Coordinates of C-alpha atoms in Angstrom, one line a residue:
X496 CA 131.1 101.0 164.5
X497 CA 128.0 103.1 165.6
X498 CA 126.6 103.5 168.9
X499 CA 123.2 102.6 169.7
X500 CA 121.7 105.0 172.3
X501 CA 118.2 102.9 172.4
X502 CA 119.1 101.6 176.2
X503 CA 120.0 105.0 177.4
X504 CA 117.6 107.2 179.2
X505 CA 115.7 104.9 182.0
X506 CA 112.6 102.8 181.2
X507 CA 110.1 103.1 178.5
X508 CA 107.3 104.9 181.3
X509 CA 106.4 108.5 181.3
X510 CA 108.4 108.8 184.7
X511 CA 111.4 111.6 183.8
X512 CA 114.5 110.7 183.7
X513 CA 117.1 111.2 186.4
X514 CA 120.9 112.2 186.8
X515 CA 121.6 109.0 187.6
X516 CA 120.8 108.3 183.8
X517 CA 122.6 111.1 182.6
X518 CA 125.6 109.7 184.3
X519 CA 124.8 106.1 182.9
X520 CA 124.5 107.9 179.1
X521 CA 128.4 109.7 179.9
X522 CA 129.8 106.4 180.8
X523 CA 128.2 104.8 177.8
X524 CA 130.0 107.6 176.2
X525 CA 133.1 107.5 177.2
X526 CA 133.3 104.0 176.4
X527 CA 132.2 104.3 173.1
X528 CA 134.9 107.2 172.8
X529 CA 137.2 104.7 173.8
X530 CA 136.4 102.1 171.7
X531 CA 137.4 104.6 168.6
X532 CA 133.5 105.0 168.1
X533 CA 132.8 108.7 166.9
X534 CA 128.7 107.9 165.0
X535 CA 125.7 108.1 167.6
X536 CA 122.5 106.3 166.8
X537 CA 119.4 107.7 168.0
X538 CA 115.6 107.6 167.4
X539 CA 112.7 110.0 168.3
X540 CA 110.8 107.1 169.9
X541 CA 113.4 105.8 172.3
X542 CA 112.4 105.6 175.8
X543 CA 109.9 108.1 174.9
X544 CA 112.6 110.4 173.7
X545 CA 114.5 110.2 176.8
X546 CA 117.7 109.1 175.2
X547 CA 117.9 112.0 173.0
X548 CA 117.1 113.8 176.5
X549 CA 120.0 112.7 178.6
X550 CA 122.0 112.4 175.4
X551 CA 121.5 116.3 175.1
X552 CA 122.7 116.9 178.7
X553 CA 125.7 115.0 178.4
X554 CA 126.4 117.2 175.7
X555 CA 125.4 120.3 177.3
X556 CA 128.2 119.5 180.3
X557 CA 130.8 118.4 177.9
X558 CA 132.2 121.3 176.3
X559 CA 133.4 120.5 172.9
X560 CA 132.0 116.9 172.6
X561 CA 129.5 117.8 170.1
X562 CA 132.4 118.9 167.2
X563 CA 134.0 115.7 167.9
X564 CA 131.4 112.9 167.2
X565 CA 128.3 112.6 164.5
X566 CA 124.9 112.1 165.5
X567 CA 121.4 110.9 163.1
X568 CA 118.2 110.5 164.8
X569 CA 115.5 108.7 163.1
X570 CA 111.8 109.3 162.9
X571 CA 108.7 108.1 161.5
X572 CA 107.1 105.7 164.1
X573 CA 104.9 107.2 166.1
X574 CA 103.5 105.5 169.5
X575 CA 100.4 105.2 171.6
X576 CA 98.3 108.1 169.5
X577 CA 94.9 108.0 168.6
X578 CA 93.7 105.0 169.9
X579 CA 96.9 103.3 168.2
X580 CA 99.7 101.1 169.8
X581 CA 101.7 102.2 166.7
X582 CA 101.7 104.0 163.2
X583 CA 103.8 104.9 160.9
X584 CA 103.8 108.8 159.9
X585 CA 106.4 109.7 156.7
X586 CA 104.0 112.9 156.2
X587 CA 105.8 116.3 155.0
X588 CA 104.4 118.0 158.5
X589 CA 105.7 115.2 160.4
X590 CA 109.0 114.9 159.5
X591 CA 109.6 118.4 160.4
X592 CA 108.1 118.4 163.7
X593 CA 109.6 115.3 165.0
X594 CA 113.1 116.7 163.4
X595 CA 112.8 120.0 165.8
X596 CA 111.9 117.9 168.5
X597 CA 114.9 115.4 168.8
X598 CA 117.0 118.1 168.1
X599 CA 115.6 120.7 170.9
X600 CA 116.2 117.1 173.3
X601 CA 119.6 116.7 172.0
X602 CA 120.4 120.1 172.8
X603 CA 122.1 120.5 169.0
X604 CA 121.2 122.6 165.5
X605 CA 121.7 119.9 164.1
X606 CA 122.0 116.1 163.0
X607 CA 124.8 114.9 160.6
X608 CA 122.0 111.7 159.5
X609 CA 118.8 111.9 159.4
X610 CA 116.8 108.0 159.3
X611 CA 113.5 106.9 158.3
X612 CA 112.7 104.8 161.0
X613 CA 110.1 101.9 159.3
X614 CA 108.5 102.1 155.6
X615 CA 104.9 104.3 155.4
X616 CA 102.7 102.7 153.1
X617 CA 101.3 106.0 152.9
X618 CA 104.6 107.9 151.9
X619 CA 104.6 110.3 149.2
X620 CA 108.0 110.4 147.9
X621 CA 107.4 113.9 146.8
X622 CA 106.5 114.6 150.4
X623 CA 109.6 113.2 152.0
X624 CA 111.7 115.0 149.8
X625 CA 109.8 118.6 150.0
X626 CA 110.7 118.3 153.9
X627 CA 114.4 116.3 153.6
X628 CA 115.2 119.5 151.4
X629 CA 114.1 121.9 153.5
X630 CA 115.8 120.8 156.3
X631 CA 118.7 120.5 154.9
X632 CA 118.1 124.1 153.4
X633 CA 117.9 125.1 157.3
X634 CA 121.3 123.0 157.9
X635 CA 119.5 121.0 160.5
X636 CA 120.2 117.3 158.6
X637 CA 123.3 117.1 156.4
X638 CA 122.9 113.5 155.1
X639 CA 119.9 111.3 154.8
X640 CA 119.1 108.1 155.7
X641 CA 116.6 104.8 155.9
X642 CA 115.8 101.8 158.0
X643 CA 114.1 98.5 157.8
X644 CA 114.3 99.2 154.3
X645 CA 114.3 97.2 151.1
X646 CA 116.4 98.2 148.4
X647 CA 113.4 98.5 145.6
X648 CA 111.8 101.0 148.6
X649 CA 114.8 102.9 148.4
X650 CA 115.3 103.3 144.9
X651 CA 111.5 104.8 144.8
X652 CA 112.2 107.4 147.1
X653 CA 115.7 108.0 145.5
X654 CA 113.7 108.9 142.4
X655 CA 112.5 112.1 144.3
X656 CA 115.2 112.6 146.3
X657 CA 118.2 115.5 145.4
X658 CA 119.9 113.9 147.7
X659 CA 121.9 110.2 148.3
X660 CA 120.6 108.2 150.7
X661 CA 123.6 107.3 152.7
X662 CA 122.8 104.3 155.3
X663 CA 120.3 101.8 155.3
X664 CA 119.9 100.3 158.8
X665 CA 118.7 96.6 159.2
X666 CA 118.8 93.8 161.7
X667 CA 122.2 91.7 161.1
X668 CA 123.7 89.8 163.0
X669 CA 125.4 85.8 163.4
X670 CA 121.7 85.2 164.7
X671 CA 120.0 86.9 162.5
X672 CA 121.1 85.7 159.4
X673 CA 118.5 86.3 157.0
X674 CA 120.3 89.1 155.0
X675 CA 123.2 86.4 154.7
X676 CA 121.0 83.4 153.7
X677 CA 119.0 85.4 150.8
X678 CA 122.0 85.5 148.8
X679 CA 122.9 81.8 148.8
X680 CA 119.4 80.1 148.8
X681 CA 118.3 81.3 145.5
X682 CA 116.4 78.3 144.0
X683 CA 116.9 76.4 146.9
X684 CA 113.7 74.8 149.1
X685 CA 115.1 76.3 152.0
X686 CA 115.1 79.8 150.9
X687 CA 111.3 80.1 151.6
X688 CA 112.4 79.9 155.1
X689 CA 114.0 83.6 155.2
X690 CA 111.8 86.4 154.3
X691 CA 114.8 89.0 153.8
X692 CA 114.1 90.8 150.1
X693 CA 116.7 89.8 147.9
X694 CA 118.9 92.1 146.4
X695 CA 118.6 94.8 149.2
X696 CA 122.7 94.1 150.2
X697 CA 123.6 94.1 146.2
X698 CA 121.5 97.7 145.9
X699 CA 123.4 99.1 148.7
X700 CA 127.1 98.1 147.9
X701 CA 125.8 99.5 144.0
X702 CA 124.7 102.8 145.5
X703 CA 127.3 103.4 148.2
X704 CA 124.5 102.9 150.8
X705 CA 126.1 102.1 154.2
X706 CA 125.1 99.0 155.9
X707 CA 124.1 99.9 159.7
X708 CA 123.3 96.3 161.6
X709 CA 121.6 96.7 164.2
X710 CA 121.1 93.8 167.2
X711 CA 124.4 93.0 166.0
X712 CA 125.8 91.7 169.0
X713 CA 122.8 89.4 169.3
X714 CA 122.2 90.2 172.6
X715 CA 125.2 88.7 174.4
X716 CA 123.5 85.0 172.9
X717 CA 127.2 84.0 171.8
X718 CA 129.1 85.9 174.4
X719 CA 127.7 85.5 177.8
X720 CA 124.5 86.2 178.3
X721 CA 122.0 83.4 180.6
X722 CA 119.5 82.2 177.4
X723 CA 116.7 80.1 179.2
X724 CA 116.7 77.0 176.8
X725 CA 119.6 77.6 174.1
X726 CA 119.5 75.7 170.9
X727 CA 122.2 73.0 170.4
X728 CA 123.9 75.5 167.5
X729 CA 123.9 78.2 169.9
X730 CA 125.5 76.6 172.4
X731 CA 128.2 75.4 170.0
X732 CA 128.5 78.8 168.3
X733 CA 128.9 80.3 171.8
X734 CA 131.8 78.0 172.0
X735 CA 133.2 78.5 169.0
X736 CA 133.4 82.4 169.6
X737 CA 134.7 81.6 172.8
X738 CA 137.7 79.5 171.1
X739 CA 138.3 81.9 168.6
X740 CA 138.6 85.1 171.2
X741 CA 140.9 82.9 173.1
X742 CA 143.2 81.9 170.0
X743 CA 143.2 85.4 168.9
X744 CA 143.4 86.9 172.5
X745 CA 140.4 89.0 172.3
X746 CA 137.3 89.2 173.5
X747 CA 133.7 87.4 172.2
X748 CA 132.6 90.6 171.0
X749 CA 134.8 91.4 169.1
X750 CA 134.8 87.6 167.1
X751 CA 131.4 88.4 166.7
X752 CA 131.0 91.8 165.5
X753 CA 134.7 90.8 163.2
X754 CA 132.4 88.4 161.3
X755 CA 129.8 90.9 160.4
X756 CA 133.0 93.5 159.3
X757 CA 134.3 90.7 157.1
X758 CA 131.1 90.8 154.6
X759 CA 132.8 92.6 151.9
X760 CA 129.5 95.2 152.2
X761 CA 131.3 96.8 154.7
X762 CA 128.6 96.5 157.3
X763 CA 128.8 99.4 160.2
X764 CA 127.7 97.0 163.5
X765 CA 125.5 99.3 165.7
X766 CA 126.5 98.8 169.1
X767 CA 123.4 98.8 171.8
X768 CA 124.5 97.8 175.2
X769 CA 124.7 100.5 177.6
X770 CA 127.5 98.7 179.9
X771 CA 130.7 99.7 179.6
X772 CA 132.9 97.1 180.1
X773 CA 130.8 95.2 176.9
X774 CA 131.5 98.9 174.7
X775 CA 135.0 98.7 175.8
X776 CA 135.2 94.5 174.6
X777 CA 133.3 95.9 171.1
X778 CA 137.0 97.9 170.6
X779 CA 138.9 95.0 168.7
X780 CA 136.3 94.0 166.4
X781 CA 137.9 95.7 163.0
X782 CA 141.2 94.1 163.8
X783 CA 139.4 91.0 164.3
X784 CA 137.2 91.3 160.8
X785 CA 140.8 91.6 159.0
X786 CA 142.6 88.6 160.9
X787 CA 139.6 86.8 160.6
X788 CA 140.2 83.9 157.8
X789 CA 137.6 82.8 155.1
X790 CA 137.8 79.2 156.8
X791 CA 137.1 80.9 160.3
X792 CA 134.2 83.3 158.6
X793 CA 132.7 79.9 157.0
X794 CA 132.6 77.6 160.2
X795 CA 131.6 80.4 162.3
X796 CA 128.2 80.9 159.9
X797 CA 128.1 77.4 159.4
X798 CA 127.6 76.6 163.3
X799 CA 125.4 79.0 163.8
X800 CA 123.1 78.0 161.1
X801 CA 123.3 74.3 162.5
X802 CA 123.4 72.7 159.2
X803 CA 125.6 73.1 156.4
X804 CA 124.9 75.5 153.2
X805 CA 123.8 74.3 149.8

């Protein structure tokens, strides 16, 4: 499992962080630590690069915590610039420049993962690989990385690249199911209902390409948390997690994120609460996936989906 540091670092404002969120970002830490999670998930962009911020000073007043987890960072979004809400920016230049900042905010030389946060219709392959090599010439990124990204996108840049990408980082979850349906709704009506790009999870598992779900605890929709008007399958998949944590004397986080672990792909869930307690219930989750039976898997996917597969 990863950690998602996206909800640490305050609000989204310009107003600087305080120690209170430093303190919040330790906990979150600790937790994680606890819950045997050693990879740290960041972004350039989140919270306006506060996260990386407090991130850095919990590592700054934790000797020796830095040799004892991973960290990747992602760039290549860029917000509120030039008259813009948002662009994307995979430019030679840019990658550099972001790179040094999140790592002069994290307080580290370097990154073990570097992501590409979104596809850049104006990428130059070339380009990305010019500056992925010379960072890694510098020893500031040891692996490399992608998000949001298909698996025909990858194998483009893979052409320039001298080195593997590694991870591949895409919403999945029992919610979000799209990556799941794609592969069963092949000349089926209802596959024009899922826009996921077929193939994406067959090119990873080919490549060794790690699966990184993110939002895959679904927000806390099948394990607690107040949905305004929930859909009659949520409501009975909320159930049915709660059933299964009770037969297996776990918690609903851990059924949830066991069903993503199951998926043969060996899919890494990214973990983005910053409470505690719901880190510390995220702990069982791999014993879970390997308890879990195929006839469990199945109805779980099946209630969630509210309709039976093909």
């Amino acid at each position: 499992m990863i950690y998602g540091c996206m909800g640490l670092g305050g609000s989204w404002s310009p107003e600087p962080h305080s120690s209170a969120h430093v303190d919040e970002a330790a906990a979150a830490v600790d937790a994680a630590l606890a819950a045997g999670i050693t990879l740290f998930d960041h972004a350039d962009i989140y919270r306006g690069g506060k996260s990386e911020a407090v991130f850095g000073e919990v590592l700054a007043q934790t000797p020796g915590l830095r040799d004892r987890i991973r960290l990747q960072t992602k760039c290549g979004i860029r917000l509120n610039e030039h008259g813009l809400e948002g662009y994307y920016d995979l430019s030679r230049d840019a990658i550099l420049a972001r790179v040094n900042d999140s790592l002069g905010r994290l307080r580290t030389d370097y990154v073990d993962v570097l992501m590409l946060h979104r596809p850049d219709p104006l990428m130059d392959p070339a380009e990305v690989a010019s500056a992925v090599g010379q960072l890694m010439a510098e020893g500031k990124v040891r692996a490399l990385g992608v998000s949001n990204m298909s698996g025909a996108q990858i194998e483009v840049l893979q052409d320039r690249l001298e080195t593997p990408v590694v991870a591949n980082q895409l919403e999945m979850s029992l919610f979000k199911r799209a990556w799941l349906e794609s592969t069963v709704l092949v000349n089926h009506a209802e596959g024009t209902d899922y826009s996921f790009p077929h193939g994406t999870v067959e090119h990873c598992v080919r490549h060794g390409i790690t699966l990184q779900a993110y939002g895959s605890l679904a927000r806390g929709l099948y394990t607690g948390a107040p949905a305004a008007a929930p859909s009659a399958a949520e409501e009975a998949t909320a159930g049915l997690v709660a059933q299964l944590a009770a037969e297996k004397r776990t918690t609903g986080e851990s059924v949830v994120l066991g069903w993503l672990m199951k998926h043969p792909a060996g899919i890494a869930p990214v973990i983005g609460t910053a409470r505690p307690d719901r880190i510390r219930a995220c702990a069982d989750a791999a014993g879970v996936a390997a308890a879990m039976t195929r006839a469990e898997w199945y109805r779980l996917w099946v209630t969630a989906r509210g309709s039976n597969i093909p």
